[in-house]
CSV table of C-alpha atoms and ligand atoms in Angstrom, one decimal:
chain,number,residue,atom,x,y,z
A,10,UNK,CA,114.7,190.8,58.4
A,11,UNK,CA,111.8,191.1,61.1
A,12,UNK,CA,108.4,193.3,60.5
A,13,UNK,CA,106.7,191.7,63.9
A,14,UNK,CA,108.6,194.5,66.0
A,15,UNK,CA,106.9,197.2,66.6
A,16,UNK,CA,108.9,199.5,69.0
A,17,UNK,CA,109.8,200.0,72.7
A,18,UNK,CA,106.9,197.7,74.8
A,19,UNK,CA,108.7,198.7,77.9
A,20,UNK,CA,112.1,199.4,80.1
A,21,UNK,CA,112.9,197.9,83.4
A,22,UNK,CA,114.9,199.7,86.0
A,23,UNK,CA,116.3,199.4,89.2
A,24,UNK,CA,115.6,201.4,92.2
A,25,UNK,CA,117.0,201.6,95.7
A,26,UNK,CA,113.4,202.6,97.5
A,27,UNK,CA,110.0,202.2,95.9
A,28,UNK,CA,108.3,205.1,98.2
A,29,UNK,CA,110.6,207.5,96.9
A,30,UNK,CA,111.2,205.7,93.2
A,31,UNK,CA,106.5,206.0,93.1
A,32,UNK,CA,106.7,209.5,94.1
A,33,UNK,CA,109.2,210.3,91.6
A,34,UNK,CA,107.5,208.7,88.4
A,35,UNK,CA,103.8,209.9,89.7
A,36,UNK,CA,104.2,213.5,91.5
A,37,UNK,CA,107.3,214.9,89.6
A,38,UNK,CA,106.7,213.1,86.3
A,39,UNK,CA,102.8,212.6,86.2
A,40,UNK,CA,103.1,208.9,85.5
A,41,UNK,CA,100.3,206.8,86.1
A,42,UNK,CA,101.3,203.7,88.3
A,43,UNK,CA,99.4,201.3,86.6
A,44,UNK,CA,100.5,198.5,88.1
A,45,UNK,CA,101.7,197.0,91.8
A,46,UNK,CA,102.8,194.0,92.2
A,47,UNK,CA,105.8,191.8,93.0
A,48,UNK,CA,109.2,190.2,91.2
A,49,UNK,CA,108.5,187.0,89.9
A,50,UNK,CA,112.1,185.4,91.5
A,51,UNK,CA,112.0,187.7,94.4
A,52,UNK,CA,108.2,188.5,95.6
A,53,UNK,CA,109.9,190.7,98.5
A,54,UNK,CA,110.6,192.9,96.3
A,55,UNK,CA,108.1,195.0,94.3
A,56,UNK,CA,107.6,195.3,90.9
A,57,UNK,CA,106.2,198.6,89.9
A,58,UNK,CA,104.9,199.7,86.5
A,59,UNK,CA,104.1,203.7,85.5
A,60,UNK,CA,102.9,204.7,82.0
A,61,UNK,CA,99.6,206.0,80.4
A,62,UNK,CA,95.7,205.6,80.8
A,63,UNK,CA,96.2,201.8,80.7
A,64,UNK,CA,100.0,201.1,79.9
A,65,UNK,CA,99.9,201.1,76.5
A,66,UNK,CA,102.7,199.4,75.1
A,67,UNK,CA,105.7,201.9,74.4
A,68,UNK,CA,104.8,204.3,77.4
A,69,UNK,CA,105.8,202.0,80.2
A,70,UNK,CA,108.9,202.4,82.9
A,71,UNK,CA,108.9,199.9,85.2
A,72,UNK,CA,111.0,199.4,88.3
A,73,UNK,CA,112.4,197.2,90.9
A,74,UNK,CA,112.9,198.7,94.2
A,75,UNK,CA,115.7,196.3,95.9
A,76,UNK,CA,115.9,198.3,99.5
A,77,UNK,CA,119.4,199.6,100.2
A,78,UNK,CA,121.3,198.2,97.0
A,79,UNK,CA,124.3,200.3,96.0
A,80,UNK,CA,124.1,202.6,93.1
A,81,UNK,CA,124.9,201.5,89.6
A,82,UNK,CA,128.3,202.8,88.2
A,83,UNK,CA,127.5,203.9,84.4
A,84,UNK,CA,129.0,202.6,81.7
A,85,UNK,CA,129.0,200.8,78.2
A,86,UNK,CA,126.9,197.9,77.8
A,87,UNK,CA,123.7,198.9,79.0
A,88,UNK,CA,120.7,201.9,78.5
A,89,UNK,CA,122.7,205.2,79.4
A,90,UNK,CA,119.3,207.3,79.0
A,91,UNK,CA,115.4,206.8,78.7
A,92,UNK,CA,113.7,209.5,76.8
A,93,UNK,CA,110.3,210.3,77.3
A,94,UNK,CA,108.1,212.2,74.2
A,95,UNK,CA,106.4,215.4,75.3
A,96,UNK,CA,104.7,218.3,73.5
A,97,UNK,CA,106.5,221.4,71.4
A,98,UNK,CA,106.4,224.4,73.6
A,99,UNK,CA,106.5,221.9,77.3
A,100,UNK,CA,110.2,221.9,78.2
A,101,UNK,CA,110.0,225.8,80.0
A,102,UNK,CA,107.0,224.1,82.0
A,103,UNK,CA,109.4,221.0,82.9
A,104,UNK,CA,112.4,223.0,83.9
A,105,UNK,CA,110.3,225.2,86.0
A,106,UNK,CA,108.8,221.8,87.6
A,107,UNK,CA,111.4,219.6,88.0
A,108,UNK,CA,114.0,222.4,89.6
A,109,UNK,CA,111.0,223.1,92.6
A,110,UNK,CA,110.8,219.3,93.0
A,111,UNK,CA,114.6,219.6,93.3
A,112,UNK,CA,115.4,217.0,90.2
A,113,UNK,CA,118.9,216.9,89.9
A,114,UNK,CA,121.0,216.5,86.7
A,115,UNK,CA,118.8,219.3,84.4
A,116,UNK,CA,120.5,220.1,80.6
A,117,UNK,CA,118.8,221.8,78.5
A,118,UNK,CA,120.6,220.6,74.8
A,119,UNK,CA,119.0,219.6,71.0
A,120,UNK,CA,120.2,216.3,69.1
A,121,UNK,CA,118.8,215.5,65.8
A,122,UNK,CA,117.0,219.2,65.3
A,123,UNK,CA,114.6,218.0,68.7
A,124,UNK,CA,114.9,220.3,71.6
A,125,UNK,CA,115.4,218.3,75.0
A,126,UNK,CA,116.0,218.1,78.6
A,127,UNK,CA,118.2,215.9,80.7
A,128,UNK,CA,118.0,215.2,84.3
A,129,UNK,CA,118.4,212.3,86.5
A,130,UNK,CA,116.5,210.1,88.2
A,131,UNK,CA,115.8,209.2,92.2
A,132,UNK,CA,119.1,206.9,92.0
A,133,UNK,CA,121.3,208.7,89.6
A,134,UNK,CA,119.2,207.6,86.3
A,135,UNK,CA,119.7,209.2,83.4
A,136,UNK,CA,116.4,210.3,81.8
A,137,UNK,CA,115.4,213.4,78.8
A,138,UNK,CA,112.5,214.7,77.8
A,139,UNK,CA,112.2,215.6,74.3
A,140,UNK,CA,109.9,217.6,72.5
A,141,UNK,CA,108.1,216.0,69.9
A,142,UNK,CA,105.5,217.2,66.9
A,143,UNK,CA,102.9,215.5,66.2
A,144,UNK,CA,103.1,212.4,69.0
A,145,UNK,CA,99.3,210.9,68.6
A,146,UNK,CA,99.6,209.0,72.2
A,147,UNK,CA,97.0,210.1,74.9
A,148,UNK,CA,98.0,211.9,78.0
A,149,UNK,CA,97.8,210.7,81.3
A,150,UNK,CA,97.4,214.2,83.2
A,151,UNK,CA,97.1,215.4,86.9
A,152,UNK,CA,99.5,215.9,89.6
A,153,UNK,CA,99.5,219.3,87.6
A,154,UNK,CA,100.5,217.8,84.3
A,155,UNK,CA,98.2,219.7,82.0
A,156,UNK,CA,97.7,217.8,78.5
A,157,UNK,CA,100.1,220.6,76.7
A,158,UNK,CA,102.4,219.3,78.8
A,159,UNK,CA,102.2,215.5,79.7
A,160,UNK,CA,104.6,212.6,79.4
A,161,UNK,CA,103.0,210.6,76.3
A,162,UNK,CA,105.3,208.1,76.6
A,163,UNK,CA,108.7,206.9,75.1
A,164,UNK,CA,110.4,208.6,72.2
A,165,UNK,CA,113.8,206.4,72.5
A,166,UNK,CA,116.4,205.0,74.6
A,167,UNK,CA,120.2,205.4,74.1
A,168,UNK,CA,122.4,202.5,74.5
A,169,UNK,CA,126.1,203.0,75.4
A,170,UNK,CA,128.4,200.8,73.0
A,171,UNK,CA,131.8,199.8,73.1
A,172,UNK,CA,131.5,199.4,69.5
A,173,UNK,CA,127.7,199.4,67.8
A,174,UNK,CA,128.9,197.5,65.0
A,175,UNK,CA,127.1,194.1,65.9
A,176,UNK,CA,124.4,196.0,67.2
A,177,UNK,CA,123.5,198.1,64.3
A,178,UNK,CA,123.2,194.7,62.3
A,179,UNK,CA,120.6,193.2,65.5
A,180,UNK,CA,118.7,196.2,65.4
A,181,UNK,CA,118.6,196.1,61.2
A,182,UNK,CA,117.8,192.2,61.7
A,183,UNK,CA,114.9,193.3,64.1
A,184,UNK,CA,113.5,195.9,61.7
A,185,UNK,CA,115.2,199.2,62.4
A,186,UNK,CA,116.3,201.5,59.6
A,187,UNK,CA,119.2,203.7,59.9
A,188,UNK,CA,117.7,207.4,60.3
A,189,UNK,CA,121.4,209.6,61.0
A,190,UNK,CA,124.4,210.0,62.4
A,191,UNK,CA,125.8,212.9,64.6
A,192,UNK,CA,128.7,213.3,67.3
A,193,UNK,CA,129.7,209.5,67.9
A,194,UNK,CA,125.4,208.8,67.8
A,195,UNK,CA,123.3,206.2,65.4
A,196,UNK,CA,119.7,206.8,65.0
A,197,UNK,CA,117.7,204.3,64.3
A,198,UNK,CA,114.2,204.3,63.8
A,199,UNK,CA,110.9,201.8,63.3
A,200,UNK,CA,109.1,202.4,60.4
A,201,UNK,CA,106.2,200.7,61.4
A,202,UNK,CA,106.5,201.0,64.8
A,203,UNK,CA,104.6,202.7,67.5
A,204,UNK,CA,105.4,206.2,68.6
A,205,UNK,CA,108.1,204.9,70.5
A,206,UNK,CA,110.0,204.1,67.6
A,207,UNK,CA,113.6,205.7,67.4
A,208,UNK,CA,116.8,203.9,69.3
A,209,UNK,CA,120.1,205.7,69.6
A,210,UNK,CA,123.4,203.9,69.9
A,211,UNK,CA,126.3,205.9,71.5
A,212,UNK,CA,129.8,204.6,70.7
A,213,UNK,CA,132.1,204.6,73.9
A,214,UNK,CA,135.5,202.7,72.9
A,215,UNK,CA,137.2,204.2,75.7
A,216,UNK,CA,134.5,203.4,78.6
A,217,UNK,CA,134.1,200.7,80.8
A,218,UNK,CA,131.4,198.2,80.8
A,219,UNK,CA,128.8,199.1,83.5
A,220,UNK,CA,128.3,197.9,86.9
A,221,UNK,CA,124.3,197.5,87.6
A,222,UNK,CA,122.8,198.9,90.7
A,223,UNK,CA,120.0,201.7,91.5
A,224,UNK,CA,119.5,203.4,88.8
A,225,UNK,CA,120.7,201.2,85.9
A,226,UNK,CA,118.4,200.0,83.6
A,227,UNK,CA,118.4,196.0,83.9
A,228,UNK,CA,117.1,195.4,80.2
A,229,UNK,CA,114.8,197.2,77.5
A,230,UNK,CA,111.6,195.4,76.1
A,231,UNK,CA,110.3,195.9,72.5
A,232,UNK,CA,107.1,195.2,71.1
A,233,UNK,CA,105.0,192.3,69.4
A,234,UNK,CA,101.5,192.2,68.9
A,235,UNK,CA,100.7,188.3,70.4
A,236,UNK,CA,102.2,185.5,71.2
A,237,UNK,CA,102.3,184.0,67.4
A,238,UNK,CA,104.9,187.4,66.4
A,239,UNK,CA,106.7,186.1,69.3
A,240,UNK,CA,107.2,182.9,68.1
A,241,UNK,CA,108.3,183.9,64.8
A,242,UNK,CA,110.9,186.9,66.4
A,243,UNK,CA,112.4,183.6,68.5
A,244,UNK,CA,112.7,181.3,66.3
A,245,UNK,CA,114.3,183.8,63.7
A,246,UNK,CA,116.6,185.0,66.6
A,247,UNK,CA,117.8,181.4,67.8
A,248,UNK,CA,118.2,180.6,63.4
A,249,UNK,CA,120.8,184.0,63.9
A,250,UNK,CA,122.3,181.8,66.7
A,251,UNK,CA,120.8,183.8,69.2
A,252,UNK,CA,120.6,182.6,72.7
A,253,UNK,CA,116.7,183.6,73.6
A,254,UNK,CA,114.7,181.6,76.6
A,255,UNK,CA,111.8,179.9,76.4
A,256,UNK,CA,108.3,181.9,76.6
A,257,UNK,CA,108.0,183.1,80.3
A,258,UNK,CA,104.3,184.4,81.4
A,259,UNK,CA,104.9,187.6,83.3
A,260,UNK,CA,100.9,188.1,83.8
A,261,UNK,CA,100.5,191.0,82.1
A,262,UNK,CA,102.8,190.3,78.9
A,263,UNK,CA,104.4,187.2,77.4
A,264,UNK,CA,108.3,187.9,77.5
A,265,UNK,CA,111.4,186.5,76.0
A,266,UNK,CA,115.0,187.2,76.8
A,267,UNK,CA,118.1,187.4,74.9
A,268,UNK,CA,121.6,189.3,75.7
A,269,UNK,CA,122.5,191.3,72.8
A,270,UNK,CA,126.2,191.7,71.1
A,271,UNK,CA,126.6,194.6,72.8
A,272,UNK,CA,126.2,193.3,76.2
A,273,UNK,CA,122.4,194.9,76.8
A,274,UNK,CA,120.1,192.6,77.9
A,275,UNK,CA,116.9,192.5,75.2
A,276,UNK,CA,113.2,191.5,75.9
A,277,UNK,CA,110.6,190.7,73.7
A,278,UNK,CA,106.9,190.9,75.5
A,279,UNK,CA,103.6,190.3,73.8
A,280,UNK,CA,101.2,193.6,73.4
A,281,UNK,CA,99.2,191.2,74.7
A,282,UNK,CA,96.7,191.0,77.4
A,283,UNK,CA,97.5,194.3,79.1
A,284,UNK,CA,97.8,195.7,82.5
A,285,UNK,CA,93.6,195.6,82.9
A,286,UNK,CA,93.5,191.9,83.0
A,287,UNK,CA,93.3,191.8,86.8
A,288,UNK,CA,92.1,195.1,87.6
A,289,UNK,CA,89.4,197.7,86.0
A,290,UNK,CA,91.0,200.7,84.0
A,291,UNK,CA,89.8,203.0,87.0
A,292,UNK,CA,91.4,201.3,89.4
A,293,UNK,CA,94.9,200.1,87.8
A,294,UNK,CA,97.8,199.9,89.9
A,295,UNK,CA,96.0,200.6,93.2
A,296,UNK,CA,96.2,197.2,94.9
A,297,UNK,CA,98.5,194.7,94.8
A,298,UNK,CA,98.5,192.3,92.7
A,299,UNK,CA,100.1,189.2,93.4
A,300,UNK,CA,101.4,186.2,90.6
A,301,UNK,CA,99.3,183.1,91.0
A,302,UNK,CA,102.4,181.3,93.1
A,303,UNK,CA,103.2,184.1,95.2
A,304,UNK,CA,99.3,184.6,96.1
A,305,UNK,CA,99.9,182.9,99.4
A,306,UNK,CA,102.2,185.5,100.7
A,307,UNK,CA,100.0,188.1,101.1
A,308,UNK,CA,99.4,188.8,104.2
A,309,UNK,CA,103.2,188.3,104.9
A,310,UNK,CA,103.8,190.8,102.1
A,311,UNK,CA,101.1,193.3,103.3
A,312,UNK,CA,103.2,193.4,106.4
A,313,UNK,CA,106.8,193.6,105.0
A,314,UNK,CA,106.6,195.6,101.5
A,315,UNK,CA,107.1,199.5,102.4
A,316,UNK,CA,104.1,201.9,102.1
A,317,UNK,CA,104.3,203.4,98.7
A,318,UNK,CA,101.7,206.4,100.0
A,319,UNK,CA,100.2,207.5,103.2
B,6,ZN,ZN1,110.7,193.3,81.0
């Protein structure tokens, strides 16, 4: 068994505009975007990052806007919901907010004894906020998000499974402990982890795998502290007879990739070096930051990429 994962590092969506997808997780959410930048593969498309003060591993959404693709069709196989941590006492405040801001999808329900609120994202993405005692994360605040009431990052995500069999055992493998199990729903959580530490797996026999588009979550990251953990988590993956590719250098992380048993596509990026490698704290995710081969194609990209403000 693993003890170099330490949690969620981050989960990657997609998005069918960025203007509207950066007003959503900034003015409605609260988010700070902490990065700008562009898709390694496809630098015509941005790659945008929102989170805390300095996205802190465990607090960060990120997004690709691909203009105009079709919506995802939910199903098994993938992230159903993304659940952000936020204080006892905040979810009146959120209801209030997100019906002005005309959020669509709002349920107010309670799993595992923890009050929380559904609601969906720009493209159909399903998203809860759940109250939670005691999370020690910093909050980003503004956009009036008060610190009684701010995001403070993730508490979980929910992965929909034709069968969670293989994945339980993955998720045991990777250091997960069983925490409970209610209405079709495994709890897991990291001992040891950050405050993004708890993964529920949804059993779905009777659903269809699900088609990606706007508003599916493409794949969800976990932690390691450096690039030596990372090693050790591939190696031990590829001895399980894991497929997992090589290290890639995604600027701001170190990342590998591997497609779990239950058809959700895993990442394991580095903690390290962080979001404030190529900008100062004060100033994250205000220009755009381009990847050392794309560099060149600025001023074609200042041209092209939509505003995300103004
Ligand atoms: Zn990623």
């Amino acid at each position: 068994m693993l003890n170099q994962i330490k949690g969620l590092h981050h989960v990657t969506s997609m998005a069918a505009d960025a203007r509207q997808n950066n007003t959503f997780f900034t003015d409605t959410l609260g988010l700070r975007r902490v990065k700008k930048t562009v898709n390694f593969d496809s630098p015509d498309v941005y790659h945008l990052y929102y989170g805390d003060e300095t996205g802190t591993p465990g607090t960060v959404m990120t997004y690709f806007p691909f203009p105009d693709i079709g919506r995802g069709r939910p199903g098994t196989g993938e992230v159903g919901t993304t659940v952000l941590s936020v204080p006892v006492g905040s979810l009146g405040f959120w209801q209030e907010r997100l019906t002005k801001k005309g959020v669509t999808g709002l349920k107010a329900d309670e799993t595992f004894g923890e009050k929380r609120l559904e609601f969906a994202g720009p493209d159909g993405d399903g998203f809860a906020l759940v109250e939670v005692r005691d999370d020690s994360r910093a909050p980003w605040t503004g956009n009036g998000v008060g610190a009684d009431q701010a995001i403070r990052g993730f508490h979980s995500v929910a992965m929909r499974l034709r069968d969670e069999g293989a994945t339980v055992e993955l998720m045991k493998f990777m250091g997960y402990q069983e925490l409970d199990r209610k209405d079709g729903v495994t709890r897991l959580i990291m001992p040891d982890g950050n405050d993004a530490k708890f993964i529920d797996l949804e059993t779905m026999p009777n659903t269809n795998r699900g088609l990606q588009g706007a508003g599916s979550v493409h794949h969800v990251a976990f932690a390691v502290d450096n690039r030596a953990t990372q090693l050790e988590v591939r190696k031990a993956l590829m001895d399980t007879g894991y497929q997992v590719t090589p290290v890639i250098d995604r600027d701001y992380f170190w990342a590998i990739y591997f497609r779990t048993p239950g058809g959700v596509l895993f990442e394991v990026a580095t903690n390290e070096p962080g979001f404030d490698r190529d900008e100062d704290t004060a100033h994250l995710g205000e220009g755009l930051m381009l990847p050392q081969q794309h560099k060149h194609l600025r001023p074609i990209l200042a041209q092209t990429l939509q505003k995300l403000e103004g």
